[in-house]
XYZ file of C-alpha atoms in Angstrom:
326
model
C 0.000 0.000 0.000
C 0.825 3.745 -0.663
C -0.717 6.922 0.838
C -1.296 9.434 -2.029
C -3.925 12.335 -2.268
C -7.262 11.999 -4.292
C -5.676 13.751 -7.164
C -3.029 11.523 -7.656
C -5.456 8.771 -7.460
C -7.144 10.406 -10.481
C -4.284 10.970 -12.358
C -2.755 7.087 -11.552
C -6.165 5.815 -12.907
C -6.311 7.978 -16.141
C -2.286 7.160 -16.757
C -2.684 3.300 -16.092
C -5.719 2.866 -18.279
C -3.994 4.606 -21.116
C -0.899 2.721 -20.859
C -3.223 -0.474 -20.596
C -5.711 1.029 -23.682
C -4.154 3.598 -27.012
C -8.057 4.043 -27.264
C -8.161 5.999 -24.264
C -7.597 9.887 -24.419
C -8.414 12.752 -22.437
C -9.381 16.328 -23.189
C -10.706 19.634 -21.435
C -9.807 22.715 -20.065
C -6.160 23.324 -18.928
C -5.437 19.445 -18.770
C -2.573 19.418 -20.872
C 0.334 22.151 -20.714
C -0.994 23.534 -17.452
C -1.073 19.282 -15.909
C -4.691 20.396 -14.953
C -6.431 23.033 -13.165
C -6.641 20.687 -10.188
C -2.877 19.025 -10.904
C -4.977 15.427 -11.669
C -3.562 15.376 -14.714
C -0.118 15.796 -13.556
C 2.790 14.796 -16.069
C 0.214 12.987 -18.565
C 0.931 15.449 -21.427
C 5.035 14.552 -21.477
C 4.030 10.847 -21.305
C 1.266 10.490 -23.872
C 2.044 13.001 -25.653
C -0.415 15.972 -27.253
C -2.242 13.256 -29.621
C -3.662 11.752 -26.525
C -3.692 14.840 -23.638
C -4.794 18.051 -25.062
C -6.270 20.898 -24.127
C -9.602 22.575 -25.799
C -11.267 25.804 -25.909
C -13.453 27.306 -23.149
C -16.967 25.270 -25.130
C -18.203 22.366 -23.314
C -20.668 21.904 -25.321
C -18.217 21.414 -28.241
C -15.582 19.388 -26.557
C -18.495 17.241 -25.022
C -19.831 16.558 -28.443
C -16.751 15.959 -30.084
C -16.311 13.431 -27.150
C -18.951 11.346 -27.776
C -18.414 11.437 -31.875
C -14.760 9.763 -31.279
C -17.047 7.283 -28.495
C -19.523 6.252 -31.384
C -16.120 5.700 -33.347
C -14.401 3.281 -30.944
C -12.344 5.922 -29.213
C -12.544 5.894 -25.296
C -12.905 10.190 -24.375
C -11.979 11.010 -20.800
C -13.639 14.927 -20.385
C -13.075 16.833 -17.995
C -14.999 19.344 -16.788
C -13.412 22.349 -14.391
C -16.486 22.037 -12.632
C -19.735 20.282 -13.457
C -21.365 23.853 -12.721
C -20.163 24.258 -16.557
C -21.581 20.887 -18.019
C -24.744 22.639 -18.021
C -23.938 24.199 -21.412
C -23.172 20.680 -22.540
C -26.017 19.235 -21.255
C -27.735 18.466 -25.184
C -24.453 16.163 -25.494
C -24.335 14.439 -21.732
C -28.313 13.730 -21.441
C -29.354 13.814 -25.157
C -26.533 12.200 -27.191
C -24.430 10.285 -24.908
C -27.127 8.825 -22.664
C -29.882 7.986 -25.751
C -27.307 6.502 -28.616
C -27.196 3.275 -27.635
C -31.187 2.821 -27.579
C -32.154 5.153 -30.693
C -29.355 3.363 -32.740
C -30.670 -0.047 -31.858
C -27.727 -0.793 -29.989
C -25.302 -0.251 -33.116
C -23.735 2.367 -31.117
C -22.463 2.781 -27.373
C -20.896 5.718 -26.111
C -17.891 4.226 -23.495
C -17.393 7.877 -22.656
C -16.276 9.560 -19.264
C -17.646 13.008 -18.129
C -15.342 13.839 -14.738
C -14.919 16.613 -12.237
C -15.935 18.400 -9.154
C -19.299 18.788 -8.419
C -21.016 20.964 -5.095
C -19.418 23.678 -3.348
C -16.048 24.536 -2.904
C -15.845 27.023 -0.642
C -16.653 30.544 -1.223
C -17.089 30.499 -4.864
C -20.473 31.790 -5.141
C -23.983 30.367 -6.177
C -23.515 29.638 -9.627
C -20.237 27.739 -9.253
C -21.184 25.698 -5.993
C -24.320 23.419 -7.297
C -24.925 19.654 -7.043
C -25.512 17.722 -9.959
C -25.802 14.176 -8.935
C -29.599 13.709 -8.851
C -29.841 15.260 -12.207
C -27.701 13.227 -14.415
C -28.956 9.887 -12.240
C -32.714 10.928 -13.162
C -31.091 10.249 -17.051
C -31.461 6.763 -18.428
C -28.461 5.677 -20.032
C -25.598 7.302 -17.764
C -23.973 5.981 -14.819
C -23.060 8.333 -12.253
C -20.211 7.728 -9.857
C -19.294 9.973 -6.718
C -16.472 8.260 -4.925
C -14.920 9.640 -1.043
C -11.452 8.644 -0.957
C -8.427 8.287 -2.767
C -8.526 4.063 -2.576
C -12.356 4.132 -4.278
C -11.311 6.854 -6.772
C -8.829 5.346 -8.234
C -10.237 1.917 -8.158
C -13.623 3.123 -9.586
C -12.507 5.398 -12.170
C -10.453 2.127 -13.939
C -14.132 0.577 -14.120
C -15.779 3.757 -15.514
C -13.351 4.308 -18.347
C -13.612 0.682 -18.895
C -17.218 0.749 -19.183
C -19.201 0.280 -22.425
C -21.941 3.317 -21.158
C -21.333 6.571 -20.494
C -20.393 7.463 -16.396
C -20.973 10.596 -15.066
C -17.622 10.603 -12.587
C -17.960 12.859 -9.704
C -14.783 14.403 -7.678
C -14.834 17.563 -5.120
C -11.764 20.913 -5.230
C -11.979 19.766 -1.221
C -11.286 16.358 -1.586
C -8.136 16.514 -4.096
C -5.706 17.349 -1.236
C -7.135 14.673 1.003
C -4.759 11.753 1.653
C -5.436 7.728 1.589
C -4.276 4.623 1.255
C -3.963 2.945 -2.026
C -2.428 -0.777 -3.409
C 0.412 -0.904 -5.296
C -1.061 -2.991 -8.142
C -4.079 -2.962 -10.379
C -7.478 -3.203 -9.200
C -10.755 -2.474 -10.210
C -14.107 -1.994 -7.945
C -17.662 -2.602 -9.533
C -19.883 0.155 -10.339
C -22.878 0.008 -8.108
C -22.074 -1.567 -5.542
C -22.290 0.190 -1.784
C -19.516 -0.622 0.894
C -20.177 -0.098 5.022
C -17.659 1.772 6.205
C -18.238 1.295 9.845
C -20.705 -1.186 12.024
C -22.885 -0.153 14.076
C -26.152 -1.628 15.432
C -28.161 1.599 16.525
C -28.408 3.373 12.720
C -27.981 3.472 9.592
C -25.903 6.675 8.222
C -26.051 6.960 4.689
C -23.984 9.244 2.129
C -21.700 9.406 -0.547
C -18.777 12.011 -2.146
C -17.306 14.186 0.292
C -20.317 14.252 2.763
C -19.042 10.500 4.086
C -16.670 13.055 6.370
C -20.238 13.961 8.233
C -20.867 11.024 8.177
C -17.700 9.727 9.800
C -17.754 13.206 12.332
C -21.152 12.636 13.019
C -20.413 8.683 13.875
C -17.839 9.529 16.164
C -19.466 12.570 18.545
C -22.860 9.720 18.669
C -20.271 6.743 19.544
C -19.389 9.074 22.790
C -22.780 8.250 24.137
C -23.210 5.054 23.012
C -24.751 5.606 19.691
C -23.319 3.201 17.651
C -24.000 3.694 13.367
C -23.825 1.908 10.213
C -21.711 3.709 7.995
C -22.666 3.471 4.517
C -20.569 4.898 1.278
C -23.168 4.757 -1.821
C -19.873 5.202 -4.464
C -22.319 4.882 -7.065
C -25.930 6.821 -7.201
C -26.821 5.153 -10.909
C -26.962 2.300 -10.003
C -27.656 2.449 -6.813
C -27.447 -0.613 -4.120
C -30.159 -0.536 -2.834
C -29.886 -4.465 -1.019
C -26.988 -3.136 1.001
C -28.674 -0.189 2.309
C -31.764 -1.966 3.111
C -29.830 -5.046 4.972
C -28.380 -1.937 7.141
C -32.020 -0.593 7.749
C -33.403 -4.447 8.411
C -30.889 -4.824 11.507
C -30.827 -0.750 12.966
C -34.624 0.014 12.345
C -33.269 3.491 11.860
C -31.536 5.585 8.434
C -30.512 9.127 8.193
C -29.211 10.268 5.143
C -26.824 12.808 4.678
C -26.369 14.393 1.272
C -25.031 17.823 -0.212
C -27.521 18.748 -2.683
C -31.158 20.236 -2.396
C -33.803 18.055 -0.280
C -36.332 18.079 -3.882
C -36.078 15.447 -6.487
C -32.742 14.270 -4.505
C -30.707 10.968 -4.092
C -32.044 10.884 -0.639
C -35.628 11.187 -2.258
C -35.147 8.032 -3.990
C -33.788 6.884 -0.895
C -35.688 7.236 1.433
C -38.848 6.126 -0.829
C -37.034 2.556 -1.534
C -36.326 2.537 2.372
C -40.016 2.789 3.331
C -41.228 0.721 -0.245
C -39.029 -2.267 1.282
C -38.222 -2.255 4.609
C -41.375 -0.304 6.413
C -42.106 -2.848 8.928
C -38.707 -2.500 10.385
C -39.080 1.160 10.835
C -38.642 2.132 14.285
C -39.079 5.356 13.371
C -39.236 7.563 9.871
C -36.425 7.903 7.650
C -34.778 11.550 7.848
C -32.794 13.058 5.329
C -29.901 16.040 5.980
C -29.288 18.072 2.874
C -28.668 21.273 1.878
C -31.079 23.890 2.521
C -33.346 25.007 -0.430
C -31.309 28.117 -1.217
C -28.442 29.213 -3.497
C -25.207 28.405 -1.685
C -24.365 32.563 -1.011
C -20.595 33.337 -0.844
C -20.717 34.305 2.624
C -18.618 32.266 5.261
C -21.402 32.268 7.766
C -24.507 31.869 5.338
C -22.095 28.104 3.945
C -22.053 27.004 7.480
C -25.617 27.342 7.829
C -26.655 25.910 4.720
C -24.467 23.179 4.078
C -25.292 19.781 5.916
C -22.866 19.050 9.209
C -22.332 17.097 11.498
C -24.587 18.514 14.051
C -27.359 18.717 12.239
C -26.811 14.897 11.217
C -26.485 14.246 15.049
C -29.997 15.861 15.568
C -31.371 14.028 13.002
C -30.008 10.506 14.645
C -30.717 11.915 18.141
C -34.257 12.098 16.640
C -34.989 8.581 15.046
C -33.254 7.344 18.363
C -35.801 9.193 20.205
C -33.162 10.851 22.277
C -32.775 14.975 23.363
């Protein structure tokens, strides 16, 4: 094993599956001469060379299209986004052409196409640059949509997405690419959509995915100090997502809060929380709660963040709650 940051993890993924694949390329903005605007694509231009790592204009929606052209061709496009805040001027290419080809061709074409990037806030970066686009592109037919919360699943399940015949939405976070983990040596791969439990506990089920897991794993520990002891779930994939894990959690704690960055309408906790009740009701001890953001543009302001971002306390309340504890 090796510690390396989340961005490295990236970067050892993309480089390995190129070296593996000449069918695998990657494009975007600043990827190339600048090594990335995140540094995930460090040293890939002087390796592969500008045939295979180059960068484009500022047009998602033309670098996204041209993308899934070379897909439909047998080519294998890596695209990265700066920030999934600007796929939404692609979004004719990620939800229309990339998602629908293989079904309105009559399966003569698949797209094995990866969209990648941050998604959520970042800090004080304003409203239009700090969304969450997770539910969206799941709610698509066609696209897979992975949001991994270390450096060991990153790397591990971005191998599998570029490897995939179907187009994967592949989620990252500008807070997570610093964070540090523990990775093998060699190659391995982990299945999309599949769930792992991160931490056993008897008294609830905490569910999340992406960079919320450290609320999760904060909220876990202030609850273990009296006595609470939760299930720690890591979704890794919201499309498709494992739904027999999470319910095999609920069956044993009776109990499920889910904690999840993005707005509490038409979200993955939605879904969630629906399949929860659709399939495990009479186990309820008590009502599944969710923990998202509040219904409001993320403002730039330090304070308003704090407040409108999930955290740990609020997740705490939340268990404190279905536990029927003050």
């Amino acid at each position: 094993m090796k510690e390396i940051q989340f961005r490295d993890a990236i970067r050892d993924a993309m480089s390995e599956e190129m070296r593996r694949d000449k069918n695998v390329f990657l494009m975007g903005e600043e990827v190339a001469e600048y090594n990335g605007a995140y540094k995930a694509s460090q040293g890939m231009l002087d390796e592969f060379g500008p045939e295979r790592v180059f960068d484009t204009p500022i047009s998602e929606l033309g670098f996204s299209g041209l993308g899934v052209g070379a897909a439909m061709n047998g080519l294998r496009p890596i695209i990265e986004f700066m920030t999934f805040n600007f796929s939404l001027v692609a979004m004719d290419q990620l939800v229309n052409s990339s998602a629908k080809m293989l079904a309105m061709s009559g399966g003569q074409y698949s797209v094995p196409i990866v969209f990648r990037g941050p998604t959520g806030n970042a800090g004080q970066l304003g409203a239009t640059h700090s969304s969450n686009f997770e539910n969206w592109f799941a709610n698509t037919p066609g696209l897979k949509v992975v949001v991994p919360s270390n450096p060991y699943d990153a790397k591990g399940l971005l191998k599998a997405s570029i490897r995939d015949d179907n187009p994967v939405i592949f989620m990252e976070s500008e807070l997570m690419y610093a964070d540090k983990g523990e990775v093998p040596e060699g190659e391995y791969l982990l299945p999309l959509g599949v769930a792992e439990i991160k931490r056993k506990g008897d008294d609830v089920t905490l569910v999340s995915f992406g960079k919320m897991m450290k609320v999760a794993f904060e909220a876990a520990d202030e609850l273990a100090k009296d006595g609470i002891k939760a299930e720690v779930i890591d979704l890794r994939t919201v499309k498709p997502i494992d739904y027999k894990t999470v319910l095999e959690s609920v069956r044993k704690t009776n109990r499920c809060v889910i904690v999840e960055e993005a707005n509490p309408v038409a979200s993955i906790s939605t879904d969630l929380a629906f399949n929860i009740q659709r399939h495990a009701f009479d186990y309820l001890d008590a009502p599944v709660l969710r923990v998202n953001s509040m219904d409001i543009p993320l403002s730039y302001a330090p304070s308003y963040i704090e407040a409108t971002l999930p955290n740990a306390k609020r997740t705490i309340e939340a268990v404190k709650s279905v536990t029927y504890q003050k």
